[in-house]
Amino acid sequence: MTSEEAKMRELLASPPFSKRDLTSEEAGLFMEALTHDSYVSEKGEGVSYERLEFLGDAVTELAASEYAYRLGGDEGEMTDVKQSIVSNRCISASVLKRGIKIDSAARVGNGHINKRTKMPVLEENMRADIFEAIVGAFYLLYGLEEARRLVLAVLL
């Protein structure tokens, strides 16, 4: 097992994910979810998280929209609630606030590595995109209810 895979498995074993004993399919999809395109460009290996992030963004918006709808209010109020949940700034802040170590498990190119610590340094939008990619992987692997549970557990 590579150190990158070990970091991924450590991240996924911890709450709110709590996924242990991953199959090779699960591990592969989660490695993809953690891979920035700069890593793919520099290393010439792997697949970036962009496709999973596209799917996870939609699932995240759905969960936030359902939550906003249940709170009530008119369309403008529901939109404001949803945006307060799904903006990159809010997703990134929620991930950090809950101590979810996406940054240390991310696979990024050298431009996103701290030269002194050799650890990834993620921008707010990258952290949010990786979280959404993980949500996309959860959706594909475990279904909508499990993906919704993850979104609500982290973002609310």
Coordinates of N, CA, C and O in Angstrom, one line a residue:
M1 N 0.9 -1.2 0.0 CA 0.0 0.0 0.0 C 0.9 1.2 0.0 O 1.8 1.3 0.8
T2 N 0.6 2.2 -0.9 CA 1.4 3.4 -0.9 C 1.0 4.3 0.2 O -0.1 4.2 0.9
S3 N 1.8 5.3 0.5 CA 1.5 6.3 1.6 C 0.3 7.1 1.2 O -0.5 7.5 2.1
E4 N 0.1 7.4 -0.1 CA -1.1 8.1 -0.5 C -2.4 7.3 -0.2 O -3.4 7.8 0.2
E5 N -2.3 6.0 -0.5 CA -3.5 5.1 -0.2 C -3.7 5.0 1.3 O -4.9 5.0 1.7
A6 N -2.7 5.0 2.0 CA -2.8 4.9 3.5 C -3.5 6.2 4.0 O -4.3 6.1 4.9
K7 N -3.1 7.3 3.5 CA -3.7 8.6 3.9 C -5.2 8.6 3.6 O -6.0 9.1 4.3
M8 N -5.5 8.1 2.3 CA -6.9 8.0 1.9 C -7.7 7.1 2.8 O -8.8 7.5 3.3
R9 N -7.1 6.0 3.2 CA -7.8 5.0 4.0 C -8.0 5.6 5.4 O -9.1 5.4 6.1
E10 N -7.0 6.3 5.9 CA -7.1 6.9 7.3 C -8.3 8.0 7.3 O -9.1 8.0 8.2
L11 N -8.3 8.8 6.2 CA -9.4 9.8 6.1 C -10.7 9.1 6.1 O -11.6 9.5 6.8
L12 N -10.9 8.1 5.2 CA -12.2 7.5 5.0 C -12.6 6.7 6.2 O -13.8 6.4 6.4
A13 N -11.7 6.2 7.1 CA -12.0 5.4 8.3 C -12.6 6.3 9.4 O -13.3 5.9 10.2
S14 N -12.3 7.6 9.3 CA -12.7 8.6 10.4 C -14.1 9.1 10.1 O -14.5 9.2 8.9
P15 N -14.7 9.6 11.2 CA -16.0 10.3 11.0 C -15.8 11.5 10.1 O -14.8 12.2 10.2
P16 N -16.8 11.9 9.4 CA -18.1 11.4 9.2 C -18.2 10.3 8.2 O -19.3 9.8 7.9
F17 N -17.1 9.9 7.6 CA -17.2 8.9 6.5 C -17.3 7.5 7.1 O -18.2 6.7 6.7
S18 N -16.5 7.1 8.0 CA -16.5 5.8 8.8 C -16.6 4.6 7.8 O -17.4 3.7 8.0
K19 N -15.7 4.6 6.8 CA -15.7 3.5 5.8 C -14.3 2.8 6.0 O -13.3 3.4 5.7
R20 N -14.4 1.6 6.4 CA -13.2 0.7 6.6 C -13.3 -0.5 5.7 O -14.4 -0.7 5.2
D21 N -12.2 -1.2 5.6 CA -12.2 -2.4 4.7 C -12.7 -2.1 3.3 O -13.6 -2.8 2.9
L22 N -12.2 -1.1 2.7 CA -12.6 -0.7 1.4 C -12.3 -1.7 0.3 O -11.2 -2.3 0.4
T23 N -13.2 -2.0 -0.6 CA -12.9 -2.9 -1.7 C -11.9 -2.1 -2.7 O -11.7 -0.9 -2.5
S24 N -11.4 -2.8 -3.6 CA -10.5 -2.1 -4.6 C -11.3 -1.1 -5.4 O -10.7 0.0 -5.7
E25 N -12.5 -1.4 -5.7 CA -13.4 -0.4 -6.4 C -13.6 0.9 -5.6 O -13.4 2.0 -6.1
E26 N -13.9 0.7 -4.3 CA -14.1 1.8 -3.5 C -12.8 2.6 -3.3 O -12.8 3.9 -3.4
A27 N -11.7 1.9 -3.1 CA -10.4 2.6 -2.9 C -10.1 3.4 -4.1 O -9.6 4.5 -4.1
G28 N -10.3 2.8 -5.3 CA -9.9 3.5 -6.5 C -10.8 4.7 -6.8 O -10.2 5.8 -7.2
L29 N -12.1 4.7 -6.5 CA -12.9 5.8 -6.6 C -12.6 6.9 -5.6 O -12.5 8.1 -6.0
F30 N -12.2 6.6 -4.4 CA -11.9 7.6 -3.4 C -10.5 8.2 -3.7 O -10.3 9.4 -3.5
M31 N -9.6 7.4 -4.3 CA -8.3 8.0 -4.7 C -8.5 9.0 -5.8 O -7.9 10.1 -5.8
E32 N -9.4 8.7 -6.7 CA -9.8 9.6 -7.8 C -10.4 10.9 -7.2 O -10.1 12.0 -7.6
A33 N -11.3 10.8 -6.2 CA -11.9 11.9 -5.5 C -10.9 12.8 -4.9 O -11.1 14.0 -4.7
L34 N -9.7 12.3 -4.5 CA -8.7 13.1 -3.8 C -7.6 13.6 -4.8 O -6.7 14.3 -4.3
T35 N -7.8 13.4 -6.1 CA -6.7 13.7 -7.0 C -7.0 15.0 -7.8 O -7.9 15.0 -8.6
H36 N -6.2 16.0 -7.6 CA -6.3 17.3 -8.3 C -5.7 17.1 -9.7 O -4.8 16.3 -9.9
D37 N -6.2 17.9 -10.7 CA -5.6 17.8 -12.0 C -4.1 18.2 -12.1 O -3.4 17.7 -13.0
S38 N -3.6 19.0 -11.2 CA -2.2 19.3 -11.2 C -1.4 18.0 -10.9 O -0.3 17.9 -11.4
Y39 N -1.9 17.1 -10.1 CA -1.2 15.9 -9.8 C -1.1 15.0 -11.1 O -0.1 14.5 -11.4
V40 N -2.3 14.9 -11.7 CA -2.4 14.1 -13.0 C -1.4 14.7 -14.0 O -0.7 13.9 -14.7
S41 N -1.4 16.0 -14.1 CA -0.5 16.6 -15.1 C 1.0 16.4 -14.9 O 1.7 16.1 -15.8
E42 N 1.4 16.5 -13.6 CA 2.8 16.3 -13.2 C 3.2 14.9 -13.2 O 4.3 14.6 -13.6
K43 N 2.4 14.0 -12.6 CA 2.8 12.6 -12.5 C 2.5 11.7 -13.7 O 3.0 10.7 -13.8
G44 N 1.5 12.2 -14.5 CA 1.1 11.4 -15.7 C 0.4 10.1 -15.3 O 0.4 9.2 -16.0
E45 N -0.3 10.2 -14.1 CA -1.0 9.0 -13.6 C -2.2 9.4 -12.9 O -2.3 10.5 -12.4
G46 N -3.2 8.5 -12.8 CA -4.4 8.8 -12.1 C -5.4 9.6 -12.9 O -5.2 9.9 -14.1
V47 N -6.6 9.8 -12.3 CA -7.7 10.6 -12.9 C -8.1 11.6 -11.9 O -8.2 11.4 -10.7
S48 N -8.3 12.9 -12.4 CA -8.6 13.9 -11.5 C -10.1 13.8 -11.0 O -10.9 13.1 -11.6
Y49 N -10.4 14.5 -9.9 CA -11.7 14.5 -9.3 C -12.8 15.2 -10.0 O -13.9 15.2 -9.6
E50 N -12.5 15.8 -11.2 CA -13.5 16.7 -11.8 C -14.8 16.1 -12.1 O -15.8 16.7 -11.9
R51 N -14.8 14.9 -12.7 CA -16.1 14.2 -13.0 C -16.9 13.9 -11.7 O -18.1 14.1 -11.6
L52 N -16.2 13.4 -10.7 CA -16.8 13.1 -9.4 C -17.3 14.3 -8.8 O -18.4 14.4 -8.2
E53 N -16.6 15.4 -8.9 CA -17.0 16.7 -8.3 C -18.3 17.2 -9.0 O -19.1 17.8 -8.3
F54 N -18.4 17.0 -10.3 CA -19.6 17.5 -11.0 C -20.8 16.8 -10.4 O -21.8 17.4 -10.2
L55 N -20.7 15.5 -10.2 CA -21.8 14.7 -9.7 C -22.1 15.0 -8.2 O -23.2 15.3 -7.8
G56 N -21.0 15.1 -7.4 CA -21.1 15.5 -6.0 C -21.7 16.8 -5.8 O -22.4 17.1 -4.8
D57 N -21.4 17.8 -6.7 CA -22.0 19.1 -6.6 C -23.5 19.1 -6.7 O -24.2 19.7 -5.9
A58 N -24.0 18.3 -7.6 CA -25.4 18.1 -7.8 C -26.1 17.5 -6.6 O -27.2 17.9 -6.2
V59 N -25.5 16.4 -6.1 CA -26.0 15.8 -4.9 C -26.0 16.7 -3.7 O -27.0 16.7 -2.9
T60 N -24.9 17.4 -3.5 CA -24.8 18.4 -2.4 C -25.9 19.5 -2.5 O -26.6 19.8 -1.6
E61 N -26.1 20.0 -3.8 CA -27.2 21.0 -4.0 C -28.5 20.4 -3.7 O -29.4 21.1 -3.1
L62 N -28.8 19.2 -4.1 CA -30.1 18.5 -3.8 C -30.3 18.4 -2.3 O -31.4 18.8 -1.9
A63 N -29.3 17.9 -1.6 CA -29.5 17.8 -0.2 C -29.8 19.1 0.5 O -30.6 19.3 1.4
A64 N -29.0 20.1 0.1 CA -29.2 21.5 0.7 C -30.5 22.1 0.3 O -31.2 22.8 1.1
S65 N -31.0 21.8 -1.0 CA -32.3 22.3 -1.4 C -33.4 21.7 -0.7 O -34.4 22.4 -0.3
E66 N -33.3 20.4 -0.4 CA -34.4 19.7 0.3 C -34.4 20.3 1.8 O -35.5 20.5 2.3
Y67 N -33.2 20.5 2.3 CA -33.2 21.1 3.7 C -33.8 22.4 3.7 O -34.7 22.7 4.6
A68 N -33.5 23.3 2.7 CA -34.1 24.6 2.7 C -35.6 24.6 2.5 O -36.3 25.3 3.1
Y69 N -36.0 23.7 1.7 CA -37.5 23.5 1.4 C -38.2 23.1 2.7 O -39.3 23.7 3.0
R70 N -37.6 22.2 3.5 CA -38.3 21.8 4.7 C -38.3 22.9 5.7 O -39.2 22.9 6.6
L71 N -37.4 23.9 5.7 CA -37.4 25.0 6.6 C -38.6 26.0 6.3 O -39.0 26.7 7.1
G72 N -39.0 26.0 5.0 CA -40.1 26.8 4.6 C -39.6 28.1 4.0 O -38.4 28.3 3.8
G73 N -40.5 29.0 3.7 CA -40.1 30.3 3.2 C -40.3 30.3 1.7 O -40.7 29.3 1.1
D74 N -40.1 31.5 1.1 CA -40.4 31.7 -0.3 C -39.1 31.3 -1.1 O -38.1 30.9 -0.5
E75 N -39.2 31.3 -2.4 CA -38.1 30.8 -3.2 C -36.8 31.6 -2.9 O -35.7 31.0 -2.9
G76 N -36.9 32.9 -2.8 CA -35.7 33.7 -2.5 C -35.0 33.3 -1.2 O -33.8 33.2 -1.1
E77 N -35.9 33.1 -0.1 CA -35.3 32.6 1.2 C -34.7 31.3 1.1 O -33.6 31.0 1.7
M78 N -35.4 30.3 0.3 CA -34.8 29.0 0.2 C -33.5 29.1 -0.6 O -32.5 28.3 -0.2
T79 N -33.4 29.9 -1.6 CA -32.1 30.1 -2.3 C -31.0 30.6 -1.4 O -29.9 30.1 -1.5
D80 N -31.3 31.5 -0.6 CA -30.3 32.1 0.4 C -29.8 31.0 1.3 O -28.6 30.9 1.6
V81 N -30.7 30.2 1.8 CA -30.4 29.1 2.7 C -29.5 28.1 2.0 O -28.4 27.7 2.5
K82 N -29.9 27.7 0.8 CA -29.1 26.7 0.0 C -27.7 27.3 -0.2 O -26.7 26.6 0.0
Q83 N -27.6 28.5 -0.7 CA -26.3 29.1 -1.0 C -25.4 29.2 0.3 O -24.2 29.1 0.2
S84 N -26.0 29.4 1.4 CA -25.3 29.5 2.6 C -24.7 28.2 3.0 O -23.8 28.1 3.9
I85 N -25.2 27.1 2.4 CA -24.7 25.8 2.7 C -23.7 25.3 1.6 O -22.7 24.7 2.0
V86 N -23.9 25.6 0.4 CA -23.2 25.0 -0.7 C -22.1 25.8 -1.4 O -21.4 25.4 -2.2
S87 N -21.9 27.1 -0.9 CA -20.8 27.9 -1.5 C -19.5 27.2 -1.1 O -19.3 26.6 -0.1
N88 N -18.5 27.4 -2.0 CA -17.2 26.9 -1.7 C -16.6 27.3 -0.4 O -16.0 26.5 0.4
R89 N -16.8 28.6 0.0 CA -16.4 29.1 1.2 C -17.0 28.4 2.4 O -16.3 28.0 3.4
C90 N -18.3 28.1 2.3 CA -19.0 27.5 3.4 C -18.6 26.0 3.5 O -18.4 25.5 4.6
I91 N -18.5 25.3 2.4 CA -18.1 23.9 2.4 C -16.7 23.8 3.0 O -16.4 23.0 3.9
S92 N -15.8 24.6 2.5 CA -14.4 24.6 3.0 C -14.3 24.8 4.5 O -13.7 24.1 5.3
A93 N -15.1 25.8 5.0 CA -15.1 26.2 6.4 C -15.7 25.0 7.2 O -15.2 24.7 8.3
S94 N -16.7 24.4 6.7 CA -17.3 23.3 7.5 C -16.4 22.1 7.6 O -16.3 21.4 8.6
V95 N -15.7 21.8 6.5 CA -14.7 20.7 6.5 C -13.6 21.0 7.5 O -13.3 20.1 8.3
L96 N -13.1 22.2 7.5 CA -12.0 22.6 8.5 C -12.6 22.6 9.9 O -11.9 22.1 10.8
K97 N -13.8 23.1 10.1 CA -14.4 23.2 11.5 C -14.5 21.8 12.1 O -14.4 21.6 13.3
R98 N -14.9 20.8 11.3 CA -15.1 19.5 11.8 C -13.9 18.6 11.8 O -13.9 17.5 12.2
G99 N -12.7 19.3 11.5 CA -11.5 18.5 11.6 C -11.3 17.4 10.6 O -10.5 16.5 10.8
I100 N -12.0 17.5 9.5 CA -11.9 16.5 8.4 C -10.6 16.8 7.6 O -10.4 17.8 7.1
K101 N -9.7 15.8 7.6 CA -8.3 16.0 7.1 C -8.2 15.8 5.6 O -7.3 15.0 5.2
I102 N -9.1 16.4 4.8 CA -9.0 16.3 3.4 C -7.6 16.8 2.9 O -7.0 16.2 2.0
D103 N -7.1 17.9 3.4 CA -5.9 18.5 2.9 C -4.7 17.5 2.9 O -4.0 17.4 2.0
S104 N -4.6 16.8 4.0 CA -3.4 15.9 4.2 C -3.6 14.7 3.2 O -2.5 14.1 2.9
A105 N -4.8 14.3 2.8 CA -5.0 13.2 2.0 C -5.0 13.5 0.5 O -5.0 12.6 -0.4
A106 N -5.1 14.8 0.2 CA -5.2 15.3 -1.2 C -4.0 14.9 -2.0 O -2.9 15.0 -1.5
R107 N -4.2 14.6 -3.3 CA -3.0 14.4 -4.2 C -3.0 15.6 -5.1 O -3.9 15.8 -5.9
V108 N -1.9 16.4 -4.9 CA -1.8 17.6 -5.7 C -0.4 17.7 -6.3 O 0.5 17.0 -5.9
G109 N -0.3 18.6 -7.3 CA 1.0 18.9 -7.9 C 1.9 19.7 -7.0 O 1.5 20.2 -6.0
N110 N 3.1 19.8 -7.4 CA 4.1 20.5 -6.6 C 3.8 22.0 -6.3 O 4.2 22.5 -5.2
G111 N 3.0 22.6 -7.1 CA 2.6 24.0 -6.9 C 1.7 24.1 -5.7 O 1.5 25.3 -5.2
H112 N 1.1 23.0 -5.2 CA 0.2 23.1 -4.0 C 0.8 22.3 -2.9 O 0.1 21.9 -2.0
I113 N 2.1 22.2 -2.8 CA 2.8 21.5 -1.7 C 3.7 22.5 -1.0 O 4.4 23.3 -1.6
N114 N 3.5 22.6 0.3 CA 4.4 23.4 1.2 C 5.8 22.9 1.1 O 6.0 21.8 1.5
K115 N 6.7 23.8 0.7 CA 8.1 23.3 0.5 C 8.8 22.9 1.8 O 9.6 22.0 1.8
R116 N 8.4 23.5 2.9 CA 9.0 23.2 4.2 C 8.4 21.9 4.8 O 9.2 21.1 5.2
T117 N 7.1 21.8 4.8 CA 6.5 20.7 5.5 C 6.2 19.5 4.5 O 5.9 18.4 5.0
K118 N 6.3 19.8 3.2 CA 6.0 18.8 2.2 C 4.6 18.3 2.2 O 4.2 17.2 1.7
M119 N 3.7 19.1 2.8 CA 2.3 18.7 2.9 C 1.5 19.5 1.9 O 1.8 20.7 1.6
P120 N 0.4 19.0 1.4 CA -0.5 19.7 0.5 C -1.1 21.0 1.2 O -1.4 21.0 2.4
V121 N -1.2 22.0 0.4 CA -1.8 23.3 0.8 C -3.0 23.5 -0.1 O -2.7 23.9 -1.3
L122 N -4.2 23.4 0.4 CA -5.3 23.5 -0.5 C -6.0 24.9 -0.4 O -6.1 25.4 0.7
E123 N -6.4 25.4 -1.6 CA -7.2 26.6 -1.6 C -8.6 26.2 -1.2 O -9.0 25.1 -1.3
E124 N -9.3 27.2 -0.8 CA -10.7 27.0 -0.4 C -11.5 26.2 -1.4 O -12.3 25.3 -1.1
N125 N -11.4 26.6 -2.7 CA -12.2 26.0 -3.7 C -11.8 24.6 -4.0 O -12.6 23.7 -4.3
M126 N -10.5 24.3 -3.8 CA -10.0 22.9 -4.0 C -10.6 22.0 -2.9 O -11.0 20.9 -3.2
R127 N -10.5 22.5 -1.7 CA -11.1 21.7 -0.5 C -12.5 21.4 -0.7 O -13.0 20.2 -0.5
A128 N -13.3 22.4 -1.2 CA -14.7 22.2 -1.4 C -14.9 21.2 -2.6 O -15.8 20.4 -2.5
D129 N -14.2 21.4 -3.6 CA -14.3 20.5 -4.8 C -14.0 19.0 -4.4 O -14.7 18.1 -4.8
I130 N -13.0 18.8 -3.6 CA -12.6 17.5 -3.2 C -13.7 16.9 -2.3 O -14.1 15.7 -2.4
F131 N -14.3 17.7 -1.4 CA -15.4 17.2 -0.6 C -16.6 16.8 -1.5 O -17.1 15.7 -1.3
E132 N -16.9 17.6 -2.5 CA -18.0 17.3 -3.4 C -17.6 16.0 -4.2 O -18.5 15.2 -4.5
A133 N -16.4 15.8 -4.6 CA -16.0 14.6 -5.3 C -16.2 13.4 -4.4 O -16.6 12.3 -4.9
I134 N -15.9 13.5 -3.1 CA -16.1 12.4 -2.2 C -17.6 12.1 -2.1 O -18.0 11.0 -2.1
V135 N -18.4 13.2 -2.1 CA -19.9 13.0 -2.0 C -20.3 12.3 -3.3 O -21.2 11.4 -3.3
G136 N -19.7 12.6 -4.5 CA -20.0 11.9 -5.7 C -19.7 10.5 -5.6 O -20.4 9.6 -6.1
A137 N -18.5 10.2 -5.0 CA -18.1 8.8 -4.9 C -19.1 8.0 -3.9 O -19.5 6.9 -4.2
F138 N -19.5 8.7 -2.8 CA -20.5 8.1 -1.9 C -21.8 7.8 -2.7 O -22.3 6.7 -2.5
Y139 N -22.2 8.7 -3.5 CA -23.4 8.5 -4.2 C -23.3 7.3 -5.1 O -24.2 6.4 -5.1
L140 N -22.2 7.2 -5.9 CA -22.0 6.0 -6.8 C -21.9 4.7 -6.1 O -22.4 3.7 -6.5
L141 N -21.2 4.7 -4.9 CA -20.9 3.5 -4.2 C -22.0 3.0 -3.3 O -22.3 1.9 -3.1
Y142 N -22.6 4.0 -2.6 CA -23.5 3.7 -1.5 C -25.0 4.2 -1.7 O -25.8 3.9 -0.8
G143 N -25.2 5.0 -2.7 CA -26.6 5.5 -3.0 C -26.8 6.9 -2.4 O -26.0 7.5 -1.7
L144 N -28.0 7.4 -2.8 CA -28.4 8.8 -2.5 C -28.5 9.0 -1.0 O -28.1 10.0 -0.5
E145 N -29.1 8.1 -0.2 CA -29.3 8.3 1.2 C -28.0 8.4 1.9 O -27.9 9.3 2.8
E146 N -27.0 7.6 1.6 CA -25.8 7.7 2.3 C -25.0 9.0 1.9 O -24.4 9.6 2.8
A147 N -25.1 9.4 0.7 CA -24.5 10.7 0.2 C -25.2 11.9 0.9 O -24.5 12.8 1.4
R148 N -26.5 11.8 1.0 CA -27.3 12.9 1.7 C -26.9 12.9 3.2 O -26.6 14.0 3.7
R149 N -26.7 11.8 3.8 CA -26.3 11.7 5.2 C -25.0 12.4 5.4 O -24.8 13.2 6.3
L150 N -24.0 12.1 4.5 CA -22.7 12.8 4.5 C -22.8 14.3 4.4 O -22.2 15.0 5.2
V151 N -23.5 14.7 3.4 CA -23.7 16.2 3.2 C -24.2 16.9 4.4 O -23.7 17.9 4.9
L152 N -25.3 16.3 4.9 CA -26.0 17.0 6.1 C -25.1 16.9 7.3 O -25.0 17.9 8.1
A153 N -24.4 15.8 7.5 CA -23.5 15.7 8.7 C -22.4 16.7 8.7 O -22.0 17.2 9.7
V154 N -21.9 17.0 7.5 CA -20.7 17.9 7.4 C -21.1 19.4 7.3 O -20.6 20.2 7.9
L155 N -22.2 19.6 6.5 CA -22.5 21.0 6.2 C -23.5 21.7 7.1 O -23.7 22.9 7.0
L156 N -24.2 20.9 7.9 CA -25.2 21.5 8.8 C -24.9 21.3 10.2 O -24.1 20.4 10.6

